[in-house]
Short mmCIF file of C-alpha atoms in Angstrom, two decimals:
data_model
loop_
_atom_site.label_atom_id
_atom_site.label_comp_id
_atom_site.label_asym_id
_atom_site.label_seq_id
_atom_site.Cartn_x
_atom_site.Cartn_y
_atom_site.Cartn_z
CA MET A 1 -33.66 -22.30 -13.52
CA GLU A 2 -31.99 -25.33 -15.14
CA SER A 3 -30.73 -26.71 -11.83
CA SER A 4 -34.15 -26.05 -10.26
CA SER A 5 -35.88 -27.95 -13.06
CA LEU A 6 -33.46 -30.85 -12.54
CA LEU A 7 -34.25 -30.99 -8.82
CA TYR A 8 -37.96 -30.64 -9.53
CA ASN A 9 -37.89 -33.56 -11.95
CA GLN A 10 -35.93 -35.65 -9.44
CA LEU A 11 -38.58 -34.96 -6.80
CA LYS A 12 -41.41 -35.84 -9.19
CA ALA A 13 -39.68 -39.11 -10.08
CA ALA A 14 -38.74 -40.04 -6.49
CA GLU A 15 -40.00 -43.45 -5.36
CA PRO A 16 -41.78 -44.19 -3.19
CA PHE A 17 -41.65 -40.52 -2.03
CA PHE A 18 -39.18 -37.73 -1.30
CA LEU A 19 -38.52 -36.29 2.15
CA LEU A 20 -38.30 -32.68 3.33
CA ALA A 21 -37.06 -32.82 6.93
CA GLY A 22 -35.13 -31.09 9.67
CA PRO A 23 -35.61 -29.15 12.90
CA ASN A 24 -38.29 -26.48 12.86
CA VAL A 25 -35.95 -23.55 13.38
CA ILE A 26 -32.21 -22.91 13.39
CA GLU A 27 -31.16 -23.03 17.05
CA SER A 28 -27.40 -22.94 16.49
CA GLU A 29 -24.91 -23.79 13.76
CA ASP A 30 -23.64 -26.84 15.65
CA HIS A 31 -27.14 -28.22 16.11
CA ILE A 32 -28.09 -27.73 12.47
CA LEU A 33 -24.91 -29.38 11.19
CA TYR A 34 -25.44 -32.31 13.56
CA MET A 35 -29.04 -32.78 12.44
CA ALA A 36 -28.14 -32.49 8.75
CA LYS A 37 -25.46 -35.18 9.12
CA GLN A 38 -27.82 -37.56 10.91
CA LEU A 39 -30.67 -37.03 8.45
CA LYS A 40 -28.45 -37.49 5.41
CA ASN A 41 -27.03 -40.72 6.82
CA ILE A 42 -30.50 -42.15 7.45
CA THR A 43 -32.01 -41.13 4.13
CA SER A 44 -28.95 -42.30 2.17
CA LYS A 45 -29.21 -45.68 3.86
CA LEU A 46 -32.88 -45.95 2.86
CA GLY A 47 -32.36 -44.57 -0.65
CA LEU A 48 -34.70 -41.60 -0.17
CA LYS A 49 -34.41 -38.32 -2.04
CA PHE A 50 -33.79 -35.84 0.80
CA VAL A 51 -34.04 -32.06 1.18
CA PHE A 52 -32.92 -30.48 4.46
CA LYS A 53 -35.37 -28.08 6.12
CA SER A 54 -35.01 -25.44 8.80
CA SER A 55 -36.25 -21.88 9.27
CA PHE A 56 -34.09 -18.80 9.79
CA ASP A 57 -37.01 -16.81 11.25
CA LYS A 58 -40.33 -17.97 12.69
CA ALA A 59 -42.30 -14.81 12.08
CA ASN A 60 -45.75 -16.29 12.66
CA ARG A 61 -45.51 -17.41 16.28
CA THR A 62 -48.46 -17.23 18.68
CA SER A 63 -46.55 -15.12 21.21
CA SER A 64 -44.19 -12.18 20.77
CA LYS A 65 -41.97 -13.90 23.35
CA SER A 66 -41.50 -17.01 21.18
CA PHE A 67 -38.06 -17.92 19.86
CA ARG A 68 -37.70 -16.82 16.22
CA GLY A 69 -34.25 -17.98 15.14
CA PRO A 70 -31.06 -16.21 14.05
CA GLY A 71 -32.63 -14.08 11.32
CA LEU A 72 -32.12 -13.85 7.57
CA ALA A 73 -28.39 -13.11 7.19
CA GLU A 74 -27.01 -15.46 9.85
CA GLY A 75 -29.58 -18.15 9.10
CA LEU A 76 -28.73 -18.27 5.41
CA LYS A 77 -25.01 -18.53 6.22
CA ILE A 78 -25.72 -21.61 8.33
CA LEU A 79 -27.97 -23.20 5.70
CA GLU A 80 -25.33 -22.57 3.05
CA LYS A 81 -22.82 -24.46 5.22
CA VAL A 82 -25.20 -27.41 5.38
CA LYS A 83 -25.56 -27.34 1.61
CA THR A 84 -21.79 -27.20 1.05
CA ILE A 85 -20.65 -29.70 3.67
CA TYR A 86 -23.31 -32.36 3.15
CA ASP A 87 -24.21 -31.74 -0.50
CA VAL A 88 -27.96 -31.67 0.12
CA PRO A 89 -30.64 -29.33 -1.25
CA ILE A 90 -32.17 -26.82 1.17
CA VAL A 91 -35.78 -25.80 1.78
CA THR A 92 -36.68 -22.84 3.97
CA ASP A 93 -39.64 -20.49 4.25
CA VAL A 94 -40.14 -16.81 3.51
CA HIS A 95 -42.64 -14.38 5.00
CA GLU A 96 -42.07 -11.22 2.98
CA SER A 97 -41.43 -10.54 -0.70
CA ILE A 98 -38.25 -8.66 0.16
CA GLN A 99 -36.70 -11.88 1.54
CA CYS A 100 -37.08 -13.92 -1.65
CA GLU A 101 -34.04 -12.76 -3.61
CA ALA A 102 -31.59 -13.44 -0.76
CA VAL A 103 -33.20 -16.75 0.13
CA GLY A 104 -33.17 -17.79 -3.53
CA ARG A 105 -29.37 -17.48 -3.59
CA VAL A 106 -29.09 -20.27 -0.99
CA ALA A 107 -32.28 -22.32 -0.87
CA ASP A 108 -33.20 -24.82 -3.59
CA ILE A 109 -36.85 -24.83 -2.52
CA ILE A 110 -38.65 -21.77 -1.20
CA GLN A 111 -41.58 -22.59 1.04
CA ILE A 112 -44.66 -20.39 1.35
CA PRO A 113 -46.20 -20.65 4.84
CA ALA A 114 -49.82 -21.78 5.10
CA PHE A 115 -51.03 -18.42 6.41
CA LEU A 116 -49.62 -16.76 3.26
CA CYS A 117 -50.69 -19.20 0.55
CA ARG A 118 -52.92 -16.62 -1.18
CA GLN A 119 -50.51 -13.68 -0.98
CA THR A 120 -50.01 -12.94 -4.66
CA ASP A 121 -47.03 -10.61 -4.33
CA LEU A 122 -45.17 -13.13 -2.16
CA LEU A 123 -45.92 -16.01 -4.54
CA VAL A 124 -44.77 -13.99 -7.53
CA ALA A 125 -41.58 -12.79 -5.83
CA ALA A 126 -40.73 -16.35 -4.81
CA ALA A 127 -41.50 -17.63 -8.32
CA LYS A 128 -39.19 -15.07 -9.92
CA THR A 129 -36.19 -16.55 -8.10
CA GLY A 130 -36.53 -19.57 -10.38
CA LYS A 131 -36.36 -21.93 -7.41
CA VAL A 132 -38.79 -24.76 -6.71
CA ILE A 133 -41.76 -23.34 -4.78
CA ASN A 134 -43.57 -25.39 -2.12
CA ILE A 135 -46.90 -23.80 -1.14
CA LYS A 136 -48.53 -24.95 2.07
CA LYS A 137 -52.32 -25.01 2.04
CA GLY A 138 -53.84 -22.58 4.50
CA GLN A 139 -55.59 -24.11 7.47
CA PHE A 140 -58.59 -22.00 6.44
CA CYS A 141 -58.60 -23.07 2.77
CA ALA A 142 -60.33 -25.68 0.69
CA SER A 143 -58.01 -27.83 -1.39
CA SER A 144 -59.29 -26.16 -4.56
CA VAL A 145 -57.59 -22.90 -3.52
CA MET A 146 -54.22 -24.50 -4.19
CA ILE A 147 -54.97 -24.74 -7.91
CA ASN A 148 -55.06 -20.93 -8.00
CA SER A 149 -51.96 -20.55 -5.83
CA ALA A 150 -49.95 -22.88 -8.04
CA GLU A 151 -51.16 -21.06 -11.13
CA LYS A 152 -49.91 -17.73 -9.74
CA VAL A 153 -46.41 -19.21 -9.62
CA ARG A 154 -46.68 -20.59 -13.15
CA LEU A 155 -48.00 -17.31 -14.55
CA ALA A 156 -44.91 -15.62 -13.06
CA GLY A 157 -42.80 -17.85 -15.32
CA ASN A 158 -41.92 -20.69 -12.94
CA GLN A 159 -43.27 -24.18 -13.62
CA ASN A 160 -41.48 -25.77 -10.65
CA VAL A 161 -44.24 -25.68 -8.06
CA MET A 162 -45.53 -28.07 -5.39
CA VAL A 163 -48.50 -27.94 -3.02
CA CYS A 164 -48.54 -29.14 0.57
CA GLU A 165 -51.36 -30.29 2.83
CA ARG A 166 -50.94 -29.39 6.52
CA GLY A 167 -54.40 -29.84 7.99
CA THR A 168 -57.61 -27.84 8.27
CA MET A 169 -58.91 -25.92 11.27
CA PHE A 170 -61.34 -28.00 13.30
CA GLY A 171 -62.58 -25.70 16.00
CA TYR A 172 -60.33 -23.21 17.75
CA ASN A 173 -57.41 -25.35 18.91
CA ASP A 174 -57.31 -28.34 16.63
CA LEU A 175 -56.54 -29.41 13.07
CA ILE A 176 -57.84 -32.34 11.12
CA VAL A 177 -56.29 -34.08 8.11
CA ASP A 178 -58.81 -34.97 5.43
CA PRO A 179 -57.19 -37.66 3.22
CA ARG A 180 -59.44 -36.59 0.35
CA ASN A 181 -57.31 -33.45 0.06
CA PHE A 182 -54.32 -35.53 -1.00
CA GLU A 183 -56.33 -36.66 -4.00
CA TRP A 184 -58.08 -33.37 -4.74
CA MET A 185 -54.85 -31.37 -4.57
CA LYS A 186 -53.54 -33.40 -7.51
CA GLU A 187 -55.80 -31.16 -9.61
CA ALA A 188 -53.11 -28.48 -9.21
CA ASN A 189 -51.13 -30.66 -11.64
CA CYS A 190 -47.97 -30.78 -9.57
CA PRO A 191 -46.38 -32.87 -6.79
CA VAL A 192 -48.42 -33.13 -3.59
CA VAL A 193 -46.60 -33.04 -0.25
CA ALA A 194 -47.99 -34.12 3.12
CA ASP A 195 -46.85 -32.11 6.17
CA ILE A 196 -47.25 -34.84 8.76
CA THR A 197 -46.03 -32.84 11.77
CA HIS A 198 -47.67 -29.41 11.48
CA SER A 199 -50.91 -31.24 10.66
CA LEU A 200 -50.96 -32.36 14.28
CA GLN A 201 -50.51 -28.95 15.87
CA GLN A 202 -53.04 -27.66 18.35
CA PRO A 203 -52.80 -23.92 17.58
CA ALA A 204 -52.69 -21.80 20.73
CA GLY A 205 -53.75 -24.95 22.55
CA LYS A 206 -51.09 -25.02 25.25
CA LYS A 207 -51.37 -22.74 28.26
CA LEU A 208 -48.14 -21.37 29.63
CA GLU A 209 -47.17 -20.81 33.23
CA GLY A 210 -47.63 -17.17 34.09
CA GLY A 211 -50.23 -16.68 31.37
CA GLY A 212 -50.31 -16.79 27.61
CA VAL A 213 -50.53 -19.66 25.16
CA ALA A 214 -48.38 -21.58 22.69
CA SER A 215 -48.98 -24.30 20.12
CA GLY A 216 -49.55 -27.77 21.48
CA GLY A 217 -49.56 -30.94 19.46
CA LEU A 218 -50.25 -34.66 19.13
CA ARG A 219 -46.84 -36.14 18.40
CA GLU A 220 -48.07 -39.69 19.04
CA LEU A 221 -50.29 -39.48 15.94
CA ILE A 222 -47.48 -38.61 13.51
CA PRO A 223 -47.12 -42.27 12.39
CA CYS A 224 -50.90 -42.43 11.82
CA ILE A 225 -50.95 -39.40 9.51
CA ALA A 226 -47.72 -40.49 7.78
CA ARG A 227 -49.06 -43.97 7.06
CA THR A 228 -52.28 -42.50 5.70
CA ALA A 229 -50.49 -40.03 3.41
CA VAL A 230 -48.12 -42.63 1.97
CA ALA A 231 -50.91 -45.16 1.42
CA VAL A 232 -52.98 -42.52 -0.41
CA GLY A 233 -49.99 -41.86 -2.66
CA VAL A 234 -48.47 -38.45 -1.94
CA ASP A 235 -45.29 -37.49 -3.77
CA GLY A 236 -43.46 -36.12 -0.77
CA ILE A 237 -43.39 -36.12 3.02
CA PHE A 238 -42.58 -33.03 5.09
CA MET A 239 -41.68 -33.58 8.72
CA GLU A 240 -39.84 -31.75 11.44
CA VAL A 241 -37.33 -33.83 13.37
CA HIS A 242 -35.38 -33.05 16.54
CA ASN A 243 -32.86 -34.96 18.62
CA ASP A 244 -34.33 -33.50 21.83
CA PRO A 245 -37.96 -32.51 21.16
CA LEU A 246 -38.74 -31.66 24.78
CA SER A 247 -36.08 -28.94 24.67
CA ALA A 248 -36.97 -27.61 21.22
CA PRO A 249 -37.71 -23.86 21.46
CA VAL A 250 -40.39 -24.01 18.73
CA ASP A 251 -43.05 -26.64 17.98
CA GLY A 252 -41.55 -29.18 20.35
CA PRO A 253 -44.89 -31.07 20.70
CA THR A 254 -44.97 -31.88 16.97
CA GLN A 255 -41.32 -32.62 16.17
CA TRP A 256 -40.55 -36.29 15.62
CA PRO A 257 -37.72 -37.75 17.74
CA LEU A 258 -34.55 -38.36 15.73
CA ARG A 259 -34.03 -41.69 17.52
CA HIS A 260 -37.22 -43.06 15.90
CA LEU A 261 -36.81 -41.56 12.42
CA GLU A 262 -35.16 -44.50 10.68
CA GLU A 263 -37.69 -46.94 12.12
CA LEU A 264 -40.65 -44.84 10.92
CA LEU A 265 -39.18 -44.19 7.48
CA GLU A 266 -38.44 -47.89 6.97
CA GLU A 267 -42.12 -48.64 7.52
CA LEU A 268 -43.26 -45.80 5.27
CA VAL A 269 -40.93 -46.89 2.46
CA ALA A 270 -42.28 -50.43 2.68
CA LEU A 271 -45.85 -49.14 2.69
CA GLY A 272 -45.19 -46.83 -0.24
CA ARG A 273 -43.76 -49.67 -2.32
CA VAL A 274 -46.89 -51.80 -2.02
CA SER A 275 -49.50 -49.03 -2.21
CA LYS A 276 -51.10 -48.16 -5.53
CA GLY A 277 -52.14 -44.77 -4.22
CA LYS A 278 -50.29 -42.88 -6.94
CA GLN A 279 -52.30 -44.63 -9.63
CA GLN A 280 -55.76 -43.54 -10.69
CA PHE A 281 -58.23 -46.31 -9.89
CA LYS A 282 -60.26 -47.14 -12.98
CA ILE A 283 -63.83 -47.74 -11.85
CA ASP A 284 -65.99 -49.80 -14.18
CA LEU A 285 -69.70 -49.05 -13.70
CA THR A 286 -71.00 -51.38 -16.40
CA PRO A 287 -73.39 -54.06 -15.08
CA PHE A 288 -71.63 -56.99 -13.46
CA PHE A 289 -73.06 -60.47 -13.20
CA ASP A 290 -71.02 -63.34 -11.86
#
């Protein structure tokens, strides 16, 4: 718990924001190690607090034919290599309570998927690992729900919790990011993270040849959502990055190209340094006469 509290405090103090980033899912050990090296180099150059992200199992795919990753045991071995070789913290997601103990032995941050943000048993099991917990807001939830989700973690004895905005359902195949949520989610009294890539998914919005559907996305709007989130004053940015997005087996349409990462982050860092979004604006309603 002590090391988790240290990381948590480093994330809270990060300026202008911290970054959770990596490819959506573990495709191979070589690919993950390559991506981790590239991401660490870029974030070190820019002075950003960085946590490497990838999933060992994508259990909530639209289709049963979708690529899921190497699974728990092999996936954690690969993530542990990243942690050891590049000396970076790890964030990965869990889908079942039974996974939490094993994941907690490797990951520094355990992420709760948006679909599962109200699952009490999962939140409690994750909390009991003592790791930092990042809870994604369900696409079907109001921001106020995250106050309750964060409190479930705290009541389980873990104060190291964060909440993450990843868009709200807007019709059947679209999400919308309401910037007001970045402000309202601060009522959970913890760091607020903006997921700037999943927020631009189009769930089940891409028809496949031969029938069936997959998630589409609006990659070109990632800079728009990122600029908005940083200007509003979020504590952290979550984004999925790939060196070859068109070949990515999962969420290719919403993974940011590695070749453009440094350029985008440079702009976001500059924007974050001039924005006063993290400060409460004091509004004076007394009569004004000039």
